[in-house]
Amino acid sequence: MKVGLQLHLFAIASESLVAVVTRNLTQEMARLLLIKFLDLIFNNFRGEVPSWFGFLHELQFLSLKNNSFTGPLPSSFFNISKLEMLNLAFNSVGHIPVSLSNASRLERLELSSNLIQGSIPNEISNLHKLNWLAIKYNQLTGSIPLTVFNIFRIEVISFTGNSLSRSLPNGLCNGLPNLKGLYLSINKLHGHIPTSLSNCSQLQLLGLSENEFDEPIHSEIGILSKLQQLYLGTNHFTGIIPQEIGNLINLMELWMEVNQSQSPCKIKGLIPNDFGNLSSLLDLDLSENSLAGSIPTTIGNLRNIQHFNFRINNLTGFIGDHICKLQHLGEIYLGQNQLSGSLPNCLGNITSLREIHLGSNKLSSNIPPSIGNLQDLVVLDLSSNNMVGSLPPKIGNLKAVTLIDLSMNQFSNGIPRKIGGLRTLVHLSLRHNKLQGSIPDSMSIRVGLEFLDLSHNNSYVFGKTSKPKVFECFCQQIVWYRRGKRAPQQANSLSTITRERISYYELLQATDDRSDSNLIGSGSFGSVYKGILRCGTAIAVKVFNLQLDAAFKSFDTECEFLRNLRHR
Ligand SMILES: *[C@@H]1O[C@H](CO)[C@@H](O)[C@H](O)[C@H]1NC(C)=O
Ligand SMILES: *[C@@H]1O[C@H](CO)[C@@H](O)[C@H](O)[C@H]1NC(C)=O
Ligand SMILES: *[C@@H]1O[C@H](CO)[C@@H](O)[C@H](O)[C@H]1NC(C)=O
Ligand SMILES: *[C@@H]1O[C@H](CO)[C@@H](O)[C@H](O)[C@H]1NC(C)=O
Ligand SMILES: *[C@@H]1O[C@H](CO)[C@@H](O)[C@H](O)[C@H]1NC(C)=O
Ligand SMILES: *[C@@H]1O[C@H](CO)[C@@H](O)[C@H](O)[C@H]1NC(C)=O
Ligand SMILES: *[C@@H]1O[C@H](CO)[C@@H](O)[C@H](O)[C@H]1NC(C)=O
Ligand SMILES: *[C@@H]1O[C@H](CO)[C@@H](O)[C@H](O)[C@H]1NC(C)=O
């Protein structure tokens, strides 16, 4: 406590309301022996949790949430024989005493976001009345004791964000008829998911994401018919998605995404047709797996869905008109698949759409003019496809759009004048197409535009004025150059350099297979070549002579050096 700071302390004793204003939290407090309800949340108390709380024998409710208490939780706490609810979340408490088990009336124990280490004490199972147990975001280790799963009345168990390991006990759920929420995401649990999980018949939320569970996801999960939220992403599952998940008609969120930087393991096979039965679904995330086949037509039955994410999979076939039935869809993430054919004409009927991510597929149609109906659209990414035709002038109707990326396609003819009138536009890339004609004058008055890339198109005519007005806009980055020319003709601060992974093949191409004409120097460790990447960036490539041991050491040093240096 800062001296002089008024303490907001409300202590309600059974007989009277006692408002205490003091400077220090002192033993004075212990005089309030009749207190039943003590709420000290959102103060700035520091130091160890005072043990004298243990003398408040009448205390039923104690919340010290959002303070800065440190040290162990004093064992005296659990002599408070009438304590029903203890909340210490958002402090820096480091240890749970075994005496915990003496607080036999405890119903809610909330210790999340502290620094609690060690394993979960077995004695926790003596808390027969416990209904809510949350020790999220701490540093718990070891396995989850089976005894936790014997607390008959428990409805919520949350150990998200610890370092719990080993496998879940077989028989889990056989003694938990009331469990509604099991939160175990972000730990190091492995092994299979015990089939006895299906005995948790009241379960509404199951969070197992970001662990190391392996083996295929078993079909018994489809018995948990009350599930509303199922999070299984980023594990080490093998095999396919069980179609029985299609039984879970109350599901609202289903996440089976994989973060490739955290797990190399992906789910294979098809998206089950039975997913079309999940009529309550709002959010479906299957991204970064190895799912193949086409998007099931049954997806058109997900009438409530707001967000689906299938990006980075191996989906083939057409997108199909059935997605136009999804009248609440806000975001489509389908980038980096192998989808082909056309962008459905009816796309403009999904007026709820805010983001369309379809980059890096094999779409080969034009952009349907109906796209102009999407008044709430913010992002339109159709980059790296084989799309053709003229850009429809109705793109100019997208009055909320901030990003349009149509790069790396085969779009031809001119840039519609109305694009220049899009007031919200921040990022526009039309690079690498077959566009021609003049840059609309309207673009020059676009104050908010920060990035404009028209490079690698057919030649441009500047129109009436000799100086391209486009450069008068307040872009932070403009990349604009004629086809065939490698370097930007004019560039206004190209300082933002994106870190890109560049393939060996592209490096070979860029340096013309390391031709002598590109050699700009050589030394004892290797040679340096100049080159220009496909994207137009000039680079210097250092080729190390790997026969030399010293070259390896040099490599690390150079990398460190190059990281801090930018070649002209
Ligand atoms: C508050 O406590 C500190 C020691 O914890 C003590 O030095 C100080 O005198 C106390 N202040 C008041 C106003 O009681
Ligand atoms: C507790 O305080 C921290 C900042 O100290 C804040 O980030 C957190 O949201 C607060 N918790 C709650 C539940 O408001
Ligand atoms: C539990 O309480 C009893 C009596 O109230 C006491 O004797 C015992 O030591 C306590 N147990 C623990 C583990 O603190
Ligand atoms: C469910 O619980 C019952 C009773 O405890 C048990 O006999 C049964 O084997 C359990 N089911 C599974 C799938 O483990
Ligand atoms: C999905 O619905 C269809 C048609 O109602 C039904 O035949 C199928 O068994 C359901 N699938 C699941 C997994 O419940
Ligand atoms: C994947 O994990 C990395 C590292 O933890 C994180 O930076 C990144 O944002 C995650 N990606 C997604 C899509 O969640
Ligand atoms: C994608 O599918 C093709 C054939 O359809 C297959 O050859 C390829 O290995 C698949 N890629 C991945 C990442 O699954
Ligand atoms: C799209 O909307 C138009 C007019 O509202 C309607 O005629 C057409 O049938 C719709 N298309 C689809 C595929 O729903």
XYZ file of C-alpha atoms and ligand atoms in Angstrom:
680
model
C 0.000 0.000 0.000
C 1.162 3.470 -0.779
C 0.907 5.555 2.384
C -1.901 8.037 2.049
C -3.789 5.995 -0.478
C -7.305 5.436 0.586
C -7.988 1.777 0.867
C -11.172 0.591 -0.708
C -12.102 -2.056 1.702
C -15.565 -3.292 2.246
C -16.173 -5.717 4.985
C -19.640 -6.915 5.530
C -20.274 -8.544 8.854
C -23.512 -10.275 9.501
C -24.772 -7.598 11.886
C -23.546 -4.459 10.223
C -21.704 -3.015 7.348
C -18.201 -2.080 8.367
C -16.347 0.209 6.044
C -12.738 0.375 7.041
C -10.507 3.116 5.774
C -6.964 2.651 6.891
C -3.476 3.112 5.689
C -2.034 -0.293 6.291
C -3.650 -3.651 6.203
C -2.813 -4.426 9.820
C -3.817 -6.751 12.557
C -6.596 -4.317 13.263
C -8.402 -6.327 10.709
C -8.275 -9.399 12.857
C -10.683 -7.723 15.228
C -13.365 -8.071 12.665
C -14.007 -11.525 13.915
C -17.538 -11.661 12.744
C -16.757 -10.961 9.157
C -18.317 -13.391 6.735
C -17.634 -11.642 3.489
C -14.338 -9.926 2.725
C -13.600 -8.519 -0.673
C -10.239 -6.828 -1.196
C -9.970 -7.096 -4.968
C -8.134 -4.567 -7.138
C -5.952 -3.042 -4.476
C -2.225 -2.976 -4.432
C -1.444 -5.060 -1.360
C 2.073 -6.414 -1.350
C 4.055 -8.916 0.690
C 3.026 -12.305 1.962
C -0.609 -13.162 2.371
C -1.213 -12.378 6.093
C -1.739 -15.535 8.102
C -4.152 -13.810 10.496
C -6.872 -14.246 7.917
C -6.961 -17.695 9.479
C -8.449 -16.246 12.678
C -11.528 -14.975 10.904
C -13.459 -18.056 11.809
C -16.743 -16.869 10.431
C -15.346 -16.061 7.001
C -17.237 -17.629 4.129
C -16.144 -15.530 1.206
C -12.615 -14.169 0.755
C -11.432 -12.522 -2.410
C -7.941 -11.051 -2.702
C -7.987 -11.036 -6.485
C -5.775 -8.583 -8.383
C -3.340 -7.599 -5.674
C 0.389 -8.221 -5.426
C 0.547 -10.849 -2.711
C 3.592 -13.110 -2.781
C 4.955 -16.152 -0.992
C 3.153 -19.304 0.028
C -0.514 -19.471 0.799
C -0.487 -19.648 4.666
C -1.839 -22.912 5.985
C -3.963 -20.990 8.494
C -6.286 -20.191 5.622
C -7.678 -23.596 5.658
C -8.543 -23.463 9.326
C -11.278 -21.111 8.282
C -13.650 -23.956 8.615
C -16.590 -22.107 7.124
C -14.765 -20.841 4.027
C -16.787 -21.526 0.914
C -15.091 -19.368 -1.639
C -11.461 -18.300 -1.955
C -10.229 -16.190 -4.821
C -6.546 -15.294 -5.095
C -6.331 -14.884 -8.878
C -3.832 -12.386 -10.285
C -1.342 -12.339 -7.443
C 2.143 -13.839 -7.129
C 1.446 -16.610 -4.658
C 3.846 -19.514 -4.977
C 2.636 -22.598 -3.153
C -0.484 -24.540 -2.193
C -0.256 -26.006 1.357
C -1.408 -29.551 2.048
C -3.642 -28.188 4.811
C -5.845 -27.078 1.997
C -7.795 -30.243 2.477
C -9.050 -28.944 5.851
C -11.265 -26.360 4.215
C -13.959 -28.926 3.890
C -16.706 -26.467 3.007
C -14.824 -24.927 0.121
C -16.937 -24.750 -3.015
C -14.920 -22.435 -5.210
C -11.141 -22.250 -5.284
C -9.701 -19.784 -7.762
C -5.900 -19.511 -7.834
C -5.335 -18.619 -11.498
C -2.511 -16.369 -12.693
C -0.124 -16.809 -9.783
C 3.322 -18.399 -9.577
C 2.258 -21.706 -8.064
C 4.836 -24.424 -8.587
C 4.963 -28.126 -7.870
C 2.304 -30.699 -8.377
C -1.392 -30.587 -7.584
C -1.748 -32.004 -4.049
C -3.614 -35.303 -3.867
C -5.417 -33.987 -0.791
C -7.476 -31.728 -2.995
C -9.880 -34.615 -3.324
C -10.884 -34.152 0.351
C -12.690 -31.006 -0.672
C -15.906 -32.892 -1.167
C -17.986 -29.804 -1.742
C -15.702 -28.351 -4.381
C -17.613 -27.247 -7.385
C -15.152 -24.967 -9.147
C -11.380 -25.456 -9.240
C -9.272 -23.088 -11.313
C -5.475 -22.991 -11.230
C -4.942 -21.577 -14.728
C -1.708 -19.925 -15.800
C 0.601 -21.093 -13.038
C 3.668 -23.332 -13.095
C 2.193 -26.641 -12.034
C 4.161 -29.728 -13.014
C 3.732 -33.489 -12.780
C 0.679 -35.461 -13.649
C -2.904 -34.585 -12.828
C -3.751 -36.838 -9.857
C -6.603 -39.229 -10.432
C -8.099 -38.036 -7.143
C -9.003 -34.729 -8.784
C -11.343 -36.705 -10.935
C -13.133 -38.115 -7.882
C -14.631 -34.879 -6.649
C -18.218 -35.828 -7.216
C -19.714 -32.342 -7.212
C -17.145 -30.644 -9.353
C -18.439 -28.810 -12.402
C -15.379 -26.925 -13.590
C -11.753 -28.035 -13.588
C -9.310 -25.607 -15.147
C -5.574 -26.175 -15.364
C -4.981 -24.316 -18.649
C -1.527 -22.852 -19.093
C 0.691 -24.899 -16.798
C 3.401 -27.487 -17.433
C 1.394 -30.551 -16.474
C 2.700 -33.666 -18.179
C 2.188 -37.413 -18.534
C -1.041 -38.923 -19.726
C -4.552 -38.423 -18.431
C -5.608 -41.210 -16.069
C -7.741 -44.008 -17.464
C -11.081 -43.900 -15.756
C -11.123 -40.131 -15.955
C -14.763 -39.073 -15.814
C -16.042 -42.248 -14.219
C -16.552 -40.287 -10.981
C -17.495 -36.921 -12.432
C -21.146 -36.981 -13.356
C -21.478 -33.192 -13.037
C -18.449 -31.946 -14.927
C -19.367 -29.195 -17.381
C -15.997 -27.690 -18.181
C -12.599 -29.369 -18.449
C -9.881 -26.902 -19.399
C -6.509 -28.536 -19.909
C -5.151 -26.578 -22.907
C -1.563 -25.333 -23.025
C 0.199 -28.032 -21.012
C 2.482 -30.918 -21.896
C 0.009 -33.746 -21.581
C 0.514 -36.693 -23.874
C -0.703 -40.191 -24.588
C -4.172 -40.910 -25.839
C -7.364 -39.231 -24.700
C -8.943 -41.852 -22.378
C -12.126 -43.293 -23.838
C -13.728 -42.956 -20.408
C -14.017 -39.274 -21.240
C -17.330 -40.222 -22.774
C -18.653 -40.740 -19.221
C -18.520 -36.982 -18.643
C -21.949 -36.786 -20.140
C -22.655 -33.224 -18.960
C -19.511 -31.789 -20.512
C -20.085 -28.535 -22.381
C -16.529 -27.378 -22.826
C -13.483 -29.532 -23.469
C -10.160 -27.769 -23.951
C -7.223 -29.997 -24.845
C -5.429 -27.683 -27.326
C -1.689 -27.164 -27.322
C -0.691 -30.419 -25.685
C 1.015 -33.473 -27.076
C -1.877 -35.902 -27.185
C -1.327 -38.530 -29.813
C -3.067 -41.409 -31.552
C -6.181 -40.705 -33.594
C -9.007 -38.697 -32.043
C -11.359 -41.439 -30.911
C -14.923 -41.600 -32.093
C -16.341 -41.790 -28.516
C -15.986 -38.046 -28.370
C -19.175 -38.039 -30.434
C -21.086 -39.287 -27.358
C -20.565 -36.001 -25.533
C -23.763 -34.597 -26.955
C -23.873 -31.525 -24.705
C -20.539 -30.180 -25.906
C -20.658 -26.569 -27.024
C -16.966 -25.859 -27.284
C -14.376 -28.398 -28.368
C -10.744 -27.360 -28.640
C -8.331 -30.006 -29.895
C -5.862 -27.915 -31.914
C -2.077 -28.237 -32.007
C -1.550 -31.716 -30.635
C 0.198 -34.758 -32.051
C -2.908 -36.509 -33.280
C -2.584 -38.934 -36.131
C -5.260 -40.190 -38.465
C -8.458 -38.570 -39.594
C -11.324 -36.550 -38.134
C -13.933 -38.972 -36.768
C -17.262 -38.399 -38.470
C -18.974 -38.933 -35.091
C -18.070 -35.347 -34.247
C -21.037 -34.651 -36.514
C -23.247 -35.908 -33.640
C -22.372 -32.920 -31.524
C -25.273 -30.805 -32.609
C -24.840 -28.309 -29.780
C -21.296 -27.424 -30.784
C -20.712 -23.725 -31.297
C -16.930 -23.721 -31.539
C -14.820 -26.501 -33.017
C -11.112 -25.874 -33.250
C -8.806 -28.540 -34.623
C -6.243 -26.174 -36.076
C -2.535 -26.841 -35.920
C 0.081 -24.202 -35.395
C 2.845 -25.553 -37.590
C 5.505 -23.696 -35.666
C 4.491 -25.614 -32.560
C 3.654 -29.048 -33.906
C 4.631 -30.854 -37.084
C 1.694 -33.245 -36.727
C -1.373 -32.784 -38.856
C -4.729 -34.407 -39.272
C -5.290 -36.055 -42.625
C -8.234 -37.267 -44.636
C -11.432 -35.485 -45.556
C -13.673 -32.984 -43.847
C -16.543 -35.299 -42.826
C -19.859 -34.698 -44.576
C -21.440 -35.117 -41.147
C -20.043 -31.715 -40.173
C -23.098 -30.396 -41.994
C -25.162 -31.615 -39.000
C -23.481 -29.107 -36.689
C -26.202 -26.559 -37.131
C -25.293 -24.568 -34.011
C -21.716 -24.032 -35.151
C -20.441 -20.466 -35.129
C -16.732 -21.022 -35.553
C -14.905 -23.878 -37.297
C -11.128 -23.865 -37.475
C -9.324 -26.719 -39.255
C -6.384 -24.658 -40.466
C -2.840 -25.905 -41.086
C -3.677 -29.600 -41.357
C -3.354 -31.931 -44.326
C -7.021 -32.178 -45.170
C -7.717 -33.210 -48.745
C -10.763 -33.637 -50.944
C -13.294 -30.925 -51.552
C -15.239 -28.731 -49.183
C -18.342 -30.823 -48.409
C -21.516 -29.411 -49.887
C -23.189 -30.077 -46.527
C -21.322 -27.057 -45.228
C -24.222 -25.068 -46.641
C -26.270 -26.396 -43.704
C -24.186 -24.526 -41.133
C -26.688 -21.715 -41.163
C -25.307 -19.946 -38.129
C -21.627 -20.096 -38.916
C -19.755 -16.818 -38.682
C -16.181 -17.827 -39.222
C -14.523 -20.706 -40.948
C -10.870 -21.263 -41.368
C -9.524 -24.033 -43.596
C -6.366 -22.187 -44.597
C -3.187 -24.117 -45.343
C -4.619 -27.537 -46.183
C -4.750 -29.535 -49.377
C -8.380 -28.964 -50.325
C -9.237 -29.369 -53.993
C -12.292 -28.905 -56.182
C -14.627 -25.932 -56.449
C -15.768 -23.626 -53.693
C -19.372 -24.136 -54.788
C -22.562 -22.118 -54.424
C -23.571 -23.775 -51.164
C -21.438 -21.339 -49.165
C -23.808 -18.583 -50.250
C -26.412 -20.050 -47.911
C -24.280 -19.017 -44.952
C -25.912 -15.714 -44.325
C -24.029 -14.974 -41.105
C -20.581 -15.717 -42.438
C -18.131 -12.982 -41.529
C -14.774 -14.462 -42.484
C -13.701 -17.056 -45.017
C -10.154 -18.298 -44.673
C -9.377 -20.691 -47.526
C -5.916 -19.463 -48.547
C -3.122 -21.881 -49.435
C -5.169 -24.789 -50.701
C -5.624 -26.181 -54.189
C -9.125 -24.903 -54.844
C -9.917 -24.422 -58.496
C -12.707 -23.198 -60.734
C -14.600 -20.027 -60.196
C -15.353 -17.658 -57.412
C -19.119 -18.243 -56.967
C -21.271 -15.586 -58.586
C -23.519 -15.604 -55.566
C -20.677 -14.520 -53.264
C -22.166 -11.059 -53.259
C -25.233 -12.495 -51.511
C -23.304 -13.118 -48.291
C -23.661 -9.560 -47.195
C -22.300 -10.315 -43.730
C -18.819 -10.969 -45.175
C -16.016 -8.916 -43.707
C -12.956 -10.844 -44.835
C -12.284 -13.050 -47.848
C -8.935 -14.849 -47.810
C -8.547 -16.982 -50.928
C -4.904 -16.349 -51.805
C -2.630 -19.100 -53.142
C -5.181 -21.383 -54.751
C -5.880 -22.256 -58.366
C -8.976 -20.187 -58.985
C -9.322 -19.382 -62.660
C -12.453 -17.276 -63.076
C -13.030 -13.557 -63.092
C -14.200 -11.556 -60.083
C -18.015 -11.606 -60.098
C -19.400 -8.053 -60.173
C -21.744 -9.016 -57.326
C -18.750 -8.586 -55.053
C -19.641 -4.930 -55.023
C -22.634 -5.776 -52.809
C -20.370 -6.572 -49.880
C -20.706 -3.287 -48.087
C -18.971 -4.521 -44.936
C -16.040 -6.192 -46.682
C -12.735 -5.120 -45.146
C -10.258 -7.576 -46.671
C -10.259 -9.035 -50.180
C -7.307 -11.316 -50.814
C -7.366 -13.219 -54.100
C -3.610 -13.116 -54.647
C -1.635 -15.916 -56.315
C -4.384 -17.578 -58.317
C -4.959 -17.806 -62.063
C -7.839 -15.381 -62.135
C -8.625 -13.623 -65.376
C -10.755 -10.904 -66.947
C -11.225 -7.244 -66.181
C -11.489 -5.910 -62.681
C -15.193 -5.163 -62.208
C -15.866 -1.446 -61.670
C -18.153 -2.499 -58.813
C -15.061 -3.143 -56.714
C -15.334 0.584 -56.266
C -18.514 0.002 -54.218
C -16.649 -1.728 -51.392
C -17.001 1.215 -49.101
C -15.448 -0.421 -46.011
C -12.485 -2.118 -47.661
C -8.981 -1.501 -46.302
C -6.984 -4.196 -48.097
C -7.265 -5.428 -51.665
C -4.660 -7.896 -52.836
C -5.202 -9.138 -56.382
C -1.522 -9.681 -57.132
C -0.109 -12.659 -59.024
C -3.080 -13.308 -61.295
C -3.871 -12.766 -64.958
C -6.207 -9.803 -64.660
C -6.208 -7.667 -67.783
C -7.430 -4.340 -69.149
C -7.514 -1.171 -67.110
C -7.776 -0.259 -63.447
C -11.371 0.848 -62.771
C -11.553 4.555 -61.941
C -13.751 3.871 -58.941
C -10.976 2.046 -57.087
C -9.380 5.413 -56.611
C -12.473 6.590 -54.796
C -12.314 3.967 -52.045
C -11.858 6.172 -49.019
C -11.018 3.447 -46.545
C -8.378 1.710 -48.682
C -4.962 1.387 -47.029
C -3.268 -1.391 -48.989
C -3.702 -2.081 -52.701
C -1.623 -4.580 -54.613
C -2.249 -5.301 -58.264
C 1.279 -6.423 -58.985
C 2.061 -9.146 -61.440
C -1.013 -9.055 -63.632
C -1.634 -8.021 -67.223
C -3.221 -4.706 -66.435
C -2.657 -1.776 -68.723
C -3.792 1.740 -69.433
C -3.526 4.659 -67.095
C -3.567 4.945 -63.364
C -6.836 6.619 -62.431
C -6.360 10.252 -61.462
C -8.691 9.626 -58.552
C -5.924 7.720 -56.824
C -3.785 10.771 -56.421
C -6.094 12.246 -53.838
C -6.156 9.121 -51.723
C -4.793 10.332 -48.417
C -5.057 7.122 -46.395
C -3.404 4.804 -48.913
C -0.205 3.485 -47.383
C 0.826 0.744 -49.764
C 0.369 0.668 -53.505
C 2.014 -1.913 -55.725
C 1.335 -1.851 -59.444
C 4.604 -3.470 -60.486
C 4.947 -6.153 -63.127
C 2.029 -5.221 -65.300
C 1.807 -4.210 -68.940
C 3.101 -0.757 -69.679
C 1.326 2.196 -68.208
C 0.429 5.429 -69.856
C 0.350 8.287 -67.455
C -2.534 10.074 -69.049
C -2.564 13.811 -69.490
C -0.005 14.938 -66.989
C 3.550 13.850 -67.551
C 4.204 13.407 -63.855
C 2.241 10.518 -62.421
C -0.131 12.044 -59.938
C -0.229 8.816 -58.082
C 2.929 9.750 -56.264
C 1.290 12.675 -54.632
C -0.642 10.402 -52.350
C 0.591 9.858 -48.846
C 1.763 6.331 -49.377
C 4.425 5.070 -47.062
C 5.343 2.514 -49.667
C 4.903 2.678 -53.374
C 6.222 0.002 -55.602
C 5.581 0.945 -59.181
C 7.622 0.013 -62.143
C 7.304 -1.080 -65.704
C 7.346 -4.630 -66.716
C 10.797 -5.680 -67.751
C 12.545 -3.112 -65.616
C 13.913 -4.641 -62.510
C 14.257 -1.711 -60.224
C 11.504 0.621 -59.071
C 11.408 3.783 -61.174
C 10.446 5.870 -58.261
C 10.134 4.707 -54.787
C 9.098 6.688 -51.824
C 10.639 5.169 -48.721
C 10.900 1.473 -49.311
C 12.147 1.008 -45.826
C 9.726 -1.668 -44.734
C 11.533 -4.849 -45.476
C 9.582 -8.002 -44.969
C 11.387 -11.075 -43.845
C 10.733 -13.682 -46.469
C 11.857 -17.195 -46.716
C 13.514 -17.534 -50.097
C 13.871 -20.884 -51.773
C 17.198 -22.131 -53.016
C 15.684 -22.321 -56.468
C 14.755 -18.681 -56.407
C 18.248 -17.762 -55.268
C 19.697 -19.672 -58.200
C 17.339 -17.886 -60.551
C 18.055 -14.530 -59.031
C 21.793 -14.881 -59.524
C 21.372 -16.412 -62.974
C 22.670 -19.694 -61.673
C 25.594 -17.889 -60.069
C 26.900 -16.601 -63.354
C 30.285 -14.917 -63.473
C 28.703 -11.686 -64.573
C 26.931 -11.532 -61.221
C 30.031 -12.321 -59.157
C 30.922 -9.280 -57.137
C 33.616 -10.711 -54.911
C 35.243 -13.795 -53.525
C 37.324 -14.610 -50.472
C 38.699 -17.536 -48.574
C 35.285 -18.562 -47.237
C 33.297 -18.284 -50.452
C 31.908 -15.944 -53.083
C 29.365 -13.150 -53.216
C 26.903 -12.723 -56.070
C 24.450 -9.989 -56.789
C 20.979 -10.860 -57.908
C 17.403 -9.706 -58.170
C 14.563 -11.729 -56.740
C 11.335 -12.331 -58.610
C 9.718 -9.744 -56.445
C 12.216 -7.165 -57.716
C 14.332 -6.939 -54.568
C 18.040 -6.606 -55.178
C 20.056 -9.008 -53.052
C 23.583 -10.110 -52.372
C 24.061 -13.858 -52.028
C 27.020 -15.200 -50.133
C 27.968 -18.741 -51.082
C 30.029 -20.487 -48.434
C 32.698 -22.997 -49.154
C 31.526 -25.774 -46.863
C 34.735 -27.747 -47.138
C 36.200 -25.308 -44.706
C 35.352 -25.859 -41.057
C 35.956 -22.238 -40.342
C 33.293 -21.335 -42.863
C 30.657 -22.756 -40.542
C 31.775 -20.568 -37.682
C 31.962 -17.662 -40.045
C 28.406 -18.383 -41.156
C 26.938 -17.759 -37.713
C 28.934 -14.598 -37.281
C 27.918 -13.337 -40.692
C 24.270 -14.069 -40.065
C 24.425 -12.048 -36.894
C 26.194 -9.271 -38.745
C 23.852 -9.308 -41.735
C 20.866 -9.155 -39.443
C 21.979 -5.714 -38.369
C 22.989 -4.449 -41.757
C 21.233 -3.521 -44.926
C 23.101 -3.672 -48.195
C 22.518 -0.792 -50.545
C 2.564 0.457 7.871
O 3.372 -0.704 8.014
C 4.752 -0.439 7.982
C 5.502 -1.743 8.089
O 4.870 -2.727 7.365
C 5.145 0.503 9.105
O 6.518 0.820 9.006
C 4.318 1.753 9.053
O 4.581 2.546 10.170
C 2.833 1.431 9.009
N 2.071 2.620 8.764
C 0.967 2.912 9.431
C 0.317 4.188 9.057
O 0.491 2.164 10.266
C -5.906 -7.889 -12.994
O -4.892 -6.919 -13.191
C -4.115 -7.114 -14.344
C -3.073 -6.040 -14.401
O -2.392 -5.987 -13.196
C -4.996 -7.068 -15.573
O -4.231 -7.338 -16.712
C -6.095 -8.082 -15.435
O -6.966 -7.973 -16.525
C -6.842 -7.890 -14.152
N -7.785 -8.984 -14.008
C -9.081 -8.822 -14.107
C -9.909 -10.037 -13.933
O -9.586 -7.748 -14.327
C -6.692 -29.792 9.980
O -7.335 -29.270 11.126
C -7.091 -29.998 12.299
C -7.919 -29.455 13.422
O -8.613 -28.319 13.031
C -5.622 -29.908 12.642
O -5.363 -30.662 13.779
C -4.819 -30.455 11.497
O -3.454 -30.255 11.711
C -5.202 -29.748 10.216
N -4.576 -30.412 9.124
C -3.688 -29.809 8.372
C -3.134 -30.625 7.256
O -3.366 -28.656 8.546
C -18.132 -45.282 -17.577
O -18.286 -45.450 -16.191
C -18.771 -46.718 -15.820
C -19.045 -46.695 -14.336
O -17.970 -46.175 -13.621
C -17.762 -47.771 -16.240
O -18.244 -49.067 -15.892
C -17.554 -47.703 -17.740
O -16.545 -48.593 -18.141
C -17.141 -46.295 -18.135
N -17.100 -46.173 -19.555
C -15.969 -46.061 -20.241
C -16.095 -45.901 -21.726
O -14.866 -46.040 -19.713
C -25.991 -36.351 -39.862
O -27.289 -36.197 -40.380
C -27.641 -37.189 -41.328
C -28.972 -36.835 -41.919
O -29.857 -36.405 -40.925
C -27.656 -38.548 -40.647
O -27.957 -39.552 -41.563
C -26.264 -38.792 -40.062
O -26.259 -39.992 -39.329
C -25.848 -37.672 -39.152
N -24.481 -37.901 -38.767
C -24.077 -37.931 -37.518
C -22.639 -38.223 -37.291
O -24.847 -37.742 -36.599
C 1.855 -20.000 -33.846
O 2.741 -19.984 -32.765
C 3.690 -18.940 -32.815
C 4.691 -19.142 -31.706
O 4.068 -19.541 -30.535
C 2.947 -17.620 -32.717
O 3.844 -16.544 -32.774
C 1.967 -17.500 -33.876
O 1.204 -16.346 -33.757
C 1.029 -18.712 -33.898
N 0.252 -18.665 -35.126
C -1.079 -18.710 -35.131
C -1.740 -18.700 -36.461
O -1.728 -18.775 -34.094
C -1.722 -32.726 -51.496
O -2.375 -33.590 -52.415
C -1.550 -34.090 -53.440
C -2.378 -34.959 -54.359
O -3.725 -34.638 -54.304
C -0.429 -34.891 -52.827
O 0.446 -35.328 -53.827
C 0.331 -34.034 -51.836
O 1.287 -34.786 -51.165
C -0.607 -33.436 -50.804
N 0.130 -32.519 -49.936
C -0.009 -32.500 -48.621
C 0.788 -31.470 -47.894
O -0.755 -33.251 -48.027
C -28.606 -14.131 -54.617
O -29.515 -13.076 -54.435
C -30.325 -12.835 -55.560
C -31.154 -11.621 -55.306
O -31.341 -11.418 -53.949
C -31.165 -14.057 -55.834
O -31.951 -13.846 -56.977
C -30.268 -15.237 -56.060
O -31.029 -16.399 -56.217
C -29.322 -15.407 -54.899
N -28.384 -16.456 -55.230
C -28.120 -17.451 -54.413
C -27.212 -18.481 -54.923
O -28.595 -17.521 -53.279
